[in-house]
């Protein structure tokens, strides 16, 4: 197992190298020029060329790439074109809100979607099942930004503008670090987590239901029932542990969904995290920041996949590495 | 000897797209304490459904035990019990072994866990003591090195060993009744014999009564004391095992006997043995109510009366009864 983990960690290096190559050249091929943005609207061709020379953007692309790669190997992601701050520091500053948002979404999604899926499978074709699956279809069909604005309307606009609206207001702007207290922190994450997590929840609830339905047909479930075991033990131990591998796989795949959702959610709810940093950097063509962020997202995804693969061995003793 | 299990007029039905299937259609039998009763019949005759009905494990979405059926265990009517009361009975006082040891054990739990949870559930033993009981049970079913095996998963065991684990699990709470549904069908012949011997030996030790469900008349002859023969969801004959083999009365039972390959029949001069005889025709569809005798369509003795009126049970003496108009006891 340890050997497997070490091997997999080494295998991430070529993956990251390919990601680095693609992100660098795709950005250069994309239209837009940071030098033109810095030089301003009434800049002349000469002033743009001067800015470009100052930023090192006039050098051959391959040379720029190798310079960046050399820096990366020393843990240096370069410097922001606009603020002149090191990219690593910019990312570190914005990391906490995004990690908090992602983890709280993950927590909320798993805590709601897995029980809902188990319940739906247990009560298949009954009312509870139809309600759960109805929500799942709705949640899966709803784009993150649509839901986000609906939530803002329900929990911020209506409570403020009317006095008959029964629901309490919730913060819809910004992020409160956990250092400022637990409740403000949690409160600031509720709506963003729901908006970000709804698609994810729908996906997990559906796969949980499908996987459980298949497992509940198996002979060993009949054996468990013939032993007179309590229903919760049959469902949550005998069935869910067998149904877990597909569920965990989808949880892992869905992380990509969360990463792309973070960008939109942070924009709607004005959270100063990596998502907002990404949007701002892309709009300004701040190449080093975008490159650094994409590497960080890719590394997160690769590590999550590794964790998922390792978890298989704990869930199913027949899987050995 | 008083019966520990009395089944009366059991009717179990399933809803299918083709209509209601009468899988078990009015079956009655008794099981005495410590007795081994065989239930035989071909696939689809309702043997397994009978077994699942006794434990009330018929999936409620599709099937049900019809009103008027009675299953009494130690005098207590099981059809009227709540699901919670049934759960306390299952695996504790009545347990069951299934046909497929490959798929009947949970692949992601150790065999120790699967035996111990039964003990914890019904006897209230703490985890450690329950696991010790699991080791003891594995030893009882003669699995070598039980202290190590309890921590193994089903895929690490052979088919015969898995069925031993199933038996250990079923007997872990000293049940009064063990229902074994084709326990040896999926196993090699040599392993079959070992498993059957083991079950009989444990029965002697514990006094558990066994209902052995099988399509194998050889198994019945070797292991049971009494036999119920089922056809199309009905009981057609019931007899002590010697009486059944010496003097099968129902044409269906006779047909089954003629279909057994025999080594004690001499080949003739040309080296050919008499051809085994199959029973002509097919099992009737259970979606339509069967008028008269269920076997009439395939029976060479059938008369008009057989096709219109269900035959009553005729007592041939010595506990041998048969449902046939034409049988001559």
XYZ file of C-alpha atoms in Angstrom:
650
model
C 0.000 0.000 0.000
C 2.721 2.491 0.969
C 4.665 1.525 -2.143
C 1.531 2.095 -4.185
C 0.991 5.558 -2.700
C 4.610 6.551 -3.312
C 4.382 5.271 -6.880
C 1.168 7.206 -7.467
C 2.670 10.381 -6.018
C 5.584 10.100 -8.426
C 3.147 9.486 -11.256
C 1.570 12.890 -10.571
C 4.771 14.615 -11.743
C 4.351 13.860 -15.465
C 0.654 14.714 -15.177
C 1.504 18.097 -13.700
C 4.150 18.643 -16.391
C 1.576 18.068 -19.128
C -0.868 20.406 -17.380
C 1.858 23.052 -17.134
C 2.677 22.710 -20.832
C -0.955 22.990 -21.937
C -1.905 25.834 -19.640
C 1.107 27.881 -20.685
C 0.664 27.567 -24.431
C -3.152 27.704 -24.450
C -2.950 31.031 -22.637
C -0.464 32.411 -25.156
C -2.671 31.313 -28.043
C -5.738 32.938 -26.508
C -6.504 36.424 -27.805
C -5.728 39.390 -25.576
C -2.528 41.105 -24.561
C -1.663 42.119 -20.980
C 0.772 44.763 -22.243
C -2.050 46.502 -24.130
C -4.213 46.453 -20.985
C -1.437 47.926 -18.823
C -0.505 50.566 -21.362
C -4.099 51.781 -21.406
C -6.680 52.656 -24.070
C -4.770 55.495 -25.754
C -1.403 53.765 -25.840
C 0.782 53.866 -28.910
C 2.404 50.839 -30.485
C 5.749 51.920 -29.032
C 4.518 52.238 -25.453
C 2.871 48.785 -25.703
C 6.128 47.326 -27.020
C 7.995 48.967 -24.149
C 5.660 47.435 -21.566
C 5.977 44.077 -23.302
C 9.770 44.251 -23.154
C 9.637 45.202 -19.475
C 7.460 42.142 -18.706
C 9.686 39.848 -20.760
C 6.769 39.048 -23.089
C 8.857 39.957 -26.149
C 11.123 36.955 -25.706
C 10.464 33.727 -27.649
C 7.535 31.768 -26.157
C 9.662 28.652 -25.604
C 12.194 30.684 -23.644
C 9.409 32.170 -21.513
C 8.085 28.649 -20.865
C 11.447 27.279 -19.821
C 12.053 30.245 -17.511
C 8.659 29.691 -15.878
C 9.303 25.935 -15.576
C 12.689 26.596 -13.977
C 11.011 28.848 -11.419
C 8.302 26.266 -10.729
C 10.898 23.647 -9.849
C 12.197 26.012 -7.206
C 8.688 26.677 -5.901
C 8.441 30.039 -7.625
C 5.314 30.594 -9.685
C 6.435 33.960 -10.963
C 5.152 37.435 -10.311
C 1.777 38.970 -11.152
C 2.005 41.175 -14.203
C -0.215 43.821 -12.658
C 0.492 43.864 -8.927
C 4.065 42.650 -9.062
C 3.340 40.370 -6.106
C 4.557 36.755 -6.105
C 1.848 34.416 -7.387
C 2.443 31.952 -4.547
C 1.681 34.667 -1.996
C -1.458 35.788 -3.865
C -2.721 32.220 -3.977
C -1.882 31.599 -0.311
C -3.823 34.726 0.694
C -6.916 33.596 -1.185
C -6.712 29.924 -0.250
C -8.657 29.930 3.014
C -12.087 31.076 1.756
C -11.989 28.625 -1.136
C -10.887 25.679 0.974
C -13.526 26.549 3.569
C -16.219 26.851 0.923
C -15.247 23.609 -0.811
C -15.020 21.593 2.381
C -18.289 22.928 3.776
C -19.979 22.164 0.457
C -18.509 18.679 0.451
C -19.676 18.138 4.023
C -23.193 19.442 3.413
C -23.503 17.510 0.158
C -22.383 14.183 1.616
C -24.381 14.614 4.812
C -27.576 15.226 2.841
C -27.149 13.352 -0.430
C -26.006 9.954 0.833
C -28.806 9.530 3.399
C -31.292 10.819 0.820
C -30.054 8.298 -1.747
C -30.169 5.438 0.765
C -33.679 6.426 1.795
C -34.816 6.655 -1.817
C -33.431 3.196 -2.588
C -34.950 1.686 0.539
C -38.351 3.204 -0.234
C -37.963 2.768 -3.984
C -40.967 3.848 -6.060
C -42.684 5.195 -2.966
C -43.428 8.845 -2.199
C -40.131 9.580 -0.408
C -38.214 8.199 -3.377
C -40.151 10.353 -5.813
C -39.606 13.489 -3.741
C -35.867 12.860 -3.400
C -35.447 12.073 -7.079
C -37.572 15.078 -8.024
C -35.202 17.333 -6.106
C -32.250 15.542 -7.683
C -33.487 16.164 -11.213
C -34.225 19.792 -10.384
C -30.860 20.266 -8.692
C -28.990 18.678 -11.545
C -30.766 20.822 -14.131
C -30.228 24.107 -12.266
C -27.114 26.092 -13.218
C -25.112 27.280 -10.200
C -25.528 30.978 -10.986
C -29.314 30.718 -11.399
C -29.691 29.031 -8.038
C -27.244 31.466 -6.489
C -29.307 34.492 -7.538
C -32.540 32.800 -6.466
C -30.997 32.219 -3.025
C -29.847 35.811 -2.847
C -33.381 36.938 -3.675
C -35.008 34.672 -1.082
C -32.565 35.189 1.767
C -31.413 38.763 1.244
C -33.699 40.795 -1.012
C -37.091 39.596 0.246
C -36.271 39.752 4.006
C -34.971 43.275 3.542
C -37.645 44.673 1.255
C -40.788 43.201 2.759
C -42.078 42.673 6.265
C -44.357 39.713 5.490
C -41.535 37.417 4.338
C -41.087 34.683 6.983
C -37.555 33.453 6.245
C -34.602 35.051 8.043
C -31.976 37.003 6.202
C -28.588 35.422 5.635
C -25.345 37.056 4.562
C -24.923 36.988 0.817
C -21.824 39.079 0.533
C -18.245 38.303 1.422
C -16.541 35.839 3.664
C -15.798 35.893 7.397
C -12.615 34.059 8.381
C -12.996 31.451 11.083
C -10.756 33.646 13.249
C -13.703 36.045 13.601
C -15.800 33.436 15.328
C -17.518 30.218 14.379
C -21.049 31.444 13.751
C -20.190 34.380 11.450
C -17.904 31.993 9.579
C -20.577 29.302 9.226
C -23.291 31.853 8.439
C -21.286 33.356 5.615
C -20.847 29.904 4.062
C -24.439 28.626 4.186
C -25.839 30.107 0.981
C -22.656 29.739 -1.110
C -22.413 26.091 -0.032
C -26.003 25.350 -0.993
C -25.589 27.063 -4.363
C -22.319 25.321 -5.083
C -23.404 21.951 -3.724
C -26.792 21.451 -5.303
C -25.595 19.842 -8.553
C -23.083 17.790 -6.637
C -25.754 16.663 -4.177
C -28.086 15.672 -7.005
C -25.331 13.638 -8.622
C -24.403 11.833 -5.398
C -28.014 11.177 -4.383
C -28.744 9.614 -7.766
C -25.694 7.375 -7.821
C -26.281 6.356 -4.183
C -29.837 5.350 -4.999
C -28.842 3.427 -8.137
C -25.954 1.638 -6.467
C -28.011 0.785 -3.379
C -30.900 -0.524 -5.485
C -28.559 -2.929 -7.192
C -26.988 -4.079 -3.926
C -30.356 -4.526 -2.200
C -31.179 -7.229 -4.791
C -28.182 -9.306 -3.776
C -28.347 -12.638 -1.984
C -26.281 -11.421 0.952
C -28.918 -8.800 1.761
C -31.498 -11.590 1.922
C -29.091 -13.439 4.246
C -28.777 -10.351 6.441
C -32.575 -10.077 6.618
C -32.860 -13.793 7.354
C -30.622 -13.186 10.361
C -33.178 -10.736 11.697
C -30.729 -7.826 11.720
C -32.054 -4.345 12.388
C -32.977 -2.447 9.234
C -30.407 0.300 9.812
C -27.616 -2.258 10.077
C -28.724 -3.991 6.876
C -28.948 -0.678 5.003
C -25.987 1.227 6.401
C -23.463 -1.566 6.878
C -24.357 -4.539 4.697
C -25.731 -2.594 1.746
C -24.024 0.802 1.827
C -20.520 -0.589 2.206
C -21.074 -2.699 -0.894
C -22.610 0.221 -2.753
C -19.801 2.581 -1.756
C -17.323 2.145 -4.603
C -19.437 3.793 -7.336
C -20.557 6.486 -4.879
C -16.994 7.361 -3.906
C -16.006 7.399 -7.575
C -18.684 9.976 -8.340
C -17.713 12.018 -5.287
C -14.210 12.187 -6.775
C -15.360 13.041 -10.283
C -17.609 15.705 -8.810
C -14.642 17.541 -7.294
C -14.004 18.925 -10.779
C -17.587 20.162 -10.723
C -16.936 21.898 -7.417
C -13.767 23.569 -8.692
C -15.531 25.049 -11.704
C -18.513 25.948 -9.516
C -16.293 27.766 -7.026
C -15.378 30.332 -9.654
C -19.029 31.235 -10.274
C -20.148 30.984 -6.662
C -17.371 33.221 -5.374
C -18.243 35.785 -8.008
C -21.949 35.840 -7.124
C -21.395 35.923 -3.367
C -18.364 38.168 -3.573
C -16.041 35.812 -1.721
C -12.355 36.755 -2.009
C -11.123 33.245 -2.834
C -9.267 31.499 -5.603
C -12.327 31.585 -7.851
C -12.493 35.383 -7.792
C -8.735 35.549 -8.269
C -9.122 33.330 -11.334
C -11.837 35.462 -12.886
C -9.922 38.691 -12.297
C -6.660 37.252 -13.611
C -8.278 35.811 -16.738
C -10.014 39.087 -17.544
C -6.708 40.972 -17.226
C -4.661 38.267 -18.959
C -2.421 38.064 -15.900
C -0.671 34.971 -17.254
C 1.427 33.945 -14.224
C -1.576 33.992 -11.870
C -3.809 31.980 -14.218
C -1.019 29.464 -14.788
C -0.380 29.102 -11.076
C -4.073 28.718 -10.248
C -4.664 26.058 -12.865
C -1.679 24.101 -11.577
C -3.102 24.304 -8.049
C -6.556 23.145 -9.205
C -5.006 20.314 -11.218
C -2.904 19.195 -8.267
C -5.989 19.233 -6.027
C -7.880 17.085 -8.521
C -4.995 14.624 -8.874
C -4.670 14.290 -5.098
C -8.404 13.765 -4.660
C -8.265 10.993 -7.247
C -5.439 9.376 -5.339
C -7.440 9.563 -2.098
C -10.434 8.004 -3.858
C -8.312 5.165 -5.218
C -6.861 4.519 -1.783
C -10.335 4.533 -0.212
C -11.411 1.667 -2.531
C -9.041 -0.672 -0.733
C -10.676 0.192 2.594
C -14.204 -0.207 1.274
C -13.741 -3.466 -0.605
C -11.276 -6.051 0.698
C -11.135 -7.676 -2.743
C -9.342 -4.589 -4.080
C -5.638 -4.717 -3.307
C -2.829 -2.618 -4.656
C -43.956 -35.923 19.620
C -45.420 -32.444 19.353
C -44.761 -30.427 16.250
C -42.516 -27.397 16.623
C -43.634 -25.983 13.279
C -47.124 -26.396 11.865
C -47.835 -25.045 8.402
C -51.511 -25.057 7.393
C -52.950 -24.167 4.026
C -50.045 -21.871 3.146
C -50.773 -19.766 0.078
C -48.108 -17.386 -1.172
C -48.775 -15.253 -4.212
C -46.762 -12.877 -6.365
C -47.968 -10.097 -8.619
C -46.349 -10.233 -12.036
C -47.063 -8.615 -15.366
C -48.753 -11.846 -16.446
C -51.036 -11.859 -13.437
C -50.990 -13.334 -9.964
C -48.628 -16.287 -9.587
C -49.791 -18.805 -7.016
C -46.302 -19.972 -6.096
C -47.505 -21.897 -3.065
C -51.121 -22.988 -3.199
C -52.408 -24.547 -0.017
C -49.488 -26.449 1.470
C -49.684 -28.036 4.935
C -47.105 -29.979 6.890
C -45.747 -30.461 10.391
C -42.184 -30.512 11.605
C -41.479 -32.422 14.815
C -38.792 -31.373 17.294
C -35.399 -32.625 16.202
C -36.785 -34.053 12.981
C -35.306 -33.761 9.482
C -38.027 -33.128 6.942
C -37.285 -33.081 3.226
C -39.257 -30.970 0.771
C -38.661 -32.117 -2.809
C -39.859 -31.025 -6.172
C -38.540 -29.544 -9.384
C -37.529 -25.932 -9.950
C -40.446 -23.575 -9.568
C -42.637 -25.930 -7.548
C -42.715 -23.546 -4.604
C -40.144 -25.165 -2.302
C -38.052 -22.055 -1.788
C -41.086 -19.799 -1.538
C -42.412 -22.083 1.193
C -39.135 -21.632 3.067
C -39.116 -17.846 2.643
C -42.774 -17.710 3.682
C -42.034 -19.433 6.993
C -39.542 -16.653 7.806
C -41.880 -14.062 6.257
C -39.116 -12.961 3.867
C -41.384 -12.634 0.840
C -40.627 -9.182 -0.659
C -43.703 -7.124 0.238
C -43.603 -5.080 -2.977
C -44.426 -8.076 -5.146
C -45.608 -10.933 -2.990
C -47.750 -11.811 -0.010
C -48.893 -14.683 2.145
C -52.631 -14.925 1.503
C -55.133 -14.595 4.311
C -56.165 -17.905 5.807
C -52.621 -19.276 5.728
C -51.287 -20.381 9.066
C -47.707 -20.893 10.201
C -47.398 -21.828 13.860
C -44.020 -21.984 15.531
C -44.091 -23.459 19.045
C -47.799 -22.746 19.004
C -47.351 -19.079 18.073
C -48.968 -17.838 14.889
C -46.247 -16.225 12.758
C -48.498 -14.715 10.093
C -49.913 -12.286 12.638
C -46.602 -11.139 14.137
C -45.236 -7.658 13.531
C -42.072 -7.215 11.481
C -40.167 -6.355 14.681
C -41.297 -9.578 16.342
C -40.311 -11.537 13.230
C -36.857 -9.949 13.277
C -36.334 -11.290 16.783
C -37.244 -14.775 15.585
C -35.164 -14.831 12.405
C -31.625 -16.058 12.820
C -32.345 -16.761 16.476
C -35.034 -19.418 16.769
C -35.552 -20.130 13.083
C -32.579 -19.671 10.797
C -31.942 -20.319 7.169
C -29.159 -21.433 4.863
C -29.280 -20.545 1.203
C -28.288 -22.254 -1.991
C -25.450 -20.046 -3.193
C -22.642 -19.833 -0.670
C -20.751 -17.717 -3.223
C -23.244 -14.869 -3.114
C -25.026 -15.371 0.187
C -22.187 -14.019 2.305
C -21.442 -10.316 2.327
C -18.198 -9.818 0.358
C -17.029 -6.733 2.253
C -17.422 -7.987 5.829
C -15.239 -10.571 7.554
C -16.872 -13.913 8.255
C -16.268 -13.254 11.958
C -18.288 -10.041 11.790
C -21.086 -11.791 9.961
C -21.363 -14.557 12.553
C -20.781 -12.291 15.539
C -23.429 -9.727 14.573
C -26.033 -12.462 14.763
C -24.914 -13.387 18.263
C -24.789 -9.746 19.361
C -28.214 -9.090 17.928
C -30.054 -12.033 19.430
C -28.100 -13.132 22.484
C -26.936 -9.655 23.463
C -23.304 -10.681 23.782
C -20.748 -7.857 23.690
C -18.553 -7.700 20.593
C -15.587 -9.533 22.017
C -17.616 -12.417 23.395
C -19.571 -12.605 20.137
C -16.355 -12.911 18.178
C -15.183 -15.655 20.533
C -18.491 -17.382 19.839
C -17.812 -17.003 16.106
C -14.449 -18.738 16.524
C -16.165 -21.485 18.491
C -18.786 -21.907 15.740
C -16.145 -22.056 12.986
C -14.397 -24.738 14.987
C -17.705 -26.593 15.330
C -18.220 -26.648 11.553
C -14.628 -27.939 11.278
C -12.911 -25.013 9.678
C -9.212 -25.327 10.388
C -7.471 -22.470 12.172
C -10.724 -20.687 13.123
C -8.877 -18.008 15.122
C -7.377 -16.740 11.870
C -10.335 -17.466 9.602
C -12.717 -15.193 11.524
C -10.727 -12.247 10.221
C -10.929 -13.399 6.611
C -13.359 -12.304 3.925
C -15.619 -14.665 1.978
C -13.528 -14.395 -1.194
C -10.606 -15.944 0.690
C -12.619 -19.130 1.329
C -13.628 -22.027 -0.935
C -17.267 -22.767 -1.756
C -17.477 -25.597 0.773
C -15.921 -23.448 3.478
C -18.350 -20.629 2.760
C -21.265 -23.003 3.183
C -19.721 -24.115 6.475
C -19.608 -20.451 7.475
C -23.289 -20.137 6.534
C -24.059 -23.131 8.730
C -21.983 -21.700 11.576
C -23.887 -18.425 11.223
C -27.280 -20.140 11.101
C -26.555 -22.246 14.172
C -24.763 -19.547 16.183
C -27.841 -18.745 18.287
C -28.964 -22.381 18.763
C -32.119 -22.182 16.662
C -34.950 -24.675 17.135
C -35.534 -24.851 13.389
C -33.023 -24.679 10.554
C -34.334 -24.236 7.034
C -31.781 -25.295 4.453
C -32.717 -24.262 0.923
C -30.710 -26.418 -1.504
C -27.639 -26.132 0.740
C -25.457 -28.409 -1.373
C -26.649 -27.760 -4.917
C -23.838 -25.371 -5.783
C -21.096 -27.589 -4.365
C -18.941 -30.443 -5.671
C -20.294 -33.905 -4.958
C -17.599 -34.762 -2.403
C -18.128 -31.442 -0.627
C -21.902 -32.039 -0.745
C -21.524 -35.207 1.263
C -19.312 -33.463 3.831
C -21.767 -30.607 4.278
C -24.754 -32.946 4.665
C -22.888 -35.108 7.175
C -21.931 -31.980 9.081
C -25.531 -30.751 9.203
C -26.796 -34.109 10.462
C -24.054 -34.364 13.037
C -24.724 -30.866 14.359
C -28.422 -31.677 14.445
C -27.675 -34.604 16.740
C -25.649 -32.326 18.993
C -28.047 -29.408 19.166
C -31.447 -31.022 18.596
C -32.297 -28.494 15.896
C -35.086 -29.590 13.589
C -34.214 -29.273 9.913
C -36.322 -28.529 6.880
C -34.177 -29.618 3.951
C -35.314 -28.276 0.625
C -33.846 -30.000 -2.402
C -34.547 -31.307 -5.858
C -32.116 -34.167 -5.267
C -33.853 -37.389 -4.239
C -30.488 -38.897 -3.358
C -29.944 -36.212 -0.732
C -33.447 -36.821 0.586
C -32.900 -40.555 0.876
C -29.666 -40.149 2.794
C -30.558 -37.400 5.195
C -34.260 -37.032 5.927
C -36.773 -38.877 8.040
C -39.921 -37.681 6.323
C -40.525 -36.213 2.889
C -43.038 -33.796 1.408
C -43.259 -33.937 -2.394
C -44.405 -30.702 -3.999
C -45.700 -30.063 -7.495
C -46.886 -26.730 -8.936
C -47.193 -25.121 -5.522
C -49.103 -28.004 -3.940
C -48.185 -30.924 -1.756
C -48.883 -34.132 -3.648
C -47.448 -36.731 -1.317
C -46.013 -36.987 2.182
C -44.430 -40.071 3.729
C -41.659 -41.403 5.932
C -38.599 -41.631 3.722
C -38.482 -45.470 3.494
C -42.164 -45.674 2.624
C -41.740 -43.078 -0.108
C -38.874 -44.867 -1.787
C -40.340 -48.366 -1.315
C -43.788 -47.479 -2.438
C -44.188 -44.108 -4.140
C -47.915 -43.606 -4.643
C -48.331 -40.382 -6.598
C -47.725 -40.680 -10.344
C -45.500 -37.600 -10.117
C -43.332 -39.132 -7.381
C -43.090 -42.303 -9.436
C -42.073 -40.244 -12.434
C -39.319 -38.614 -10.381
C -38.075 -42.013 -9.233
C -37.940 -43.329 -12.788
C -35.815 -40.361 -13.759
C -33.043 -41.226 -11.279
C -29.999 -42.843 -12.922
C -29.286 -46.188 -11.321
C -26.056 -48.142 -11.174
C -27.675 -51.317 -9.872
C -29.571 -52.032 -13.099
C -27.605 -54.397 -15.294
C -26.846 -53.500 -18.869
C -28.250 -55.984 -21.425
C -26.178 -58.122 -23.830
C -25.711 -55.238 -26.252
C -24.286 -53.115 -23.417
C -27.179 -50.662 -23.337
C -28.943 -49.683 -20.186
C -32.632 -48.927 -20.027
C -33.294 -45.327 -21.009
C -34.184 -42.964 -18.155
C -37.779 -41.910 -18.389
C -38.682 -38.264 -18.307
C -42.075 -36.992 -17.288
C -43.826 -35.864 -20.481
C -45.234 -32.362 -20.769
C -44.513 -29.150 -18.892
C -45.238 -27.721 -15.476
C -48.556 -25.819 -15.636
C -48.567 -22.022 -15.665
C -49.108 -20.785 -12.148
C -50.726 -17.565 -13.296
C -53.985 -19.411 -13.984
C -55.926 -21.151 -11.229
C -55.489 -24.875 -11.591
C -58.796 -26.729 -11.627
C -58.582 -30.327 -10.538
C -55.243 -32.050 -10.028
C -52.205 -29.949 -10.966
C -50.487 -32.981 -12.451
C -53.446 -34.176 -14.534
C -52.143 -32.767 -17.840
C -48.959 -34.853 -17.588
C -50.397 -37.936 -15.906
C -50.951 -41.190 -17.783
C -53.618 -42.258 -15.301
C -55.600 -39.018 -15.482
C -59.370 -39.259 -15.877
C -62.017 -36.594 -16.372
C -62.494 -36.432 -12.623
C -58.793 -35.593 -12.183
C -59.122 -32.637 -14.555
C -62.180 -31.150 -12.823
C -61.945 -31.923 -9.121
C -58.873 -31.552 -6.912
C -58.021 -34.888 -5.328
C -58.320 -35.238 -1.546
C -55.514 -36.710 0.515
C -55.786 -40.470 0.895
C -54.205 -42.031 3.970
C -52.122 -45.062 3.054
C -51.268 -45.743 6.698
C -48.092 -45.101 8.690
C -48.144 -41.377 7.978
C -48.079 -41.896 4.217
C -50.610 -39.661 2.476
C -51.126 -38.902 -1.198
C -53.305 -36.512 -3.153
C -54.422 -38.627 -6.092
C -57.749 -40.012 -7.284
C -56.133 -42.976 -8.987
C -53.428 -43.989 -6.482
C -53.998 -47.442 -4.979
C -52.601 -47.364 -1.472
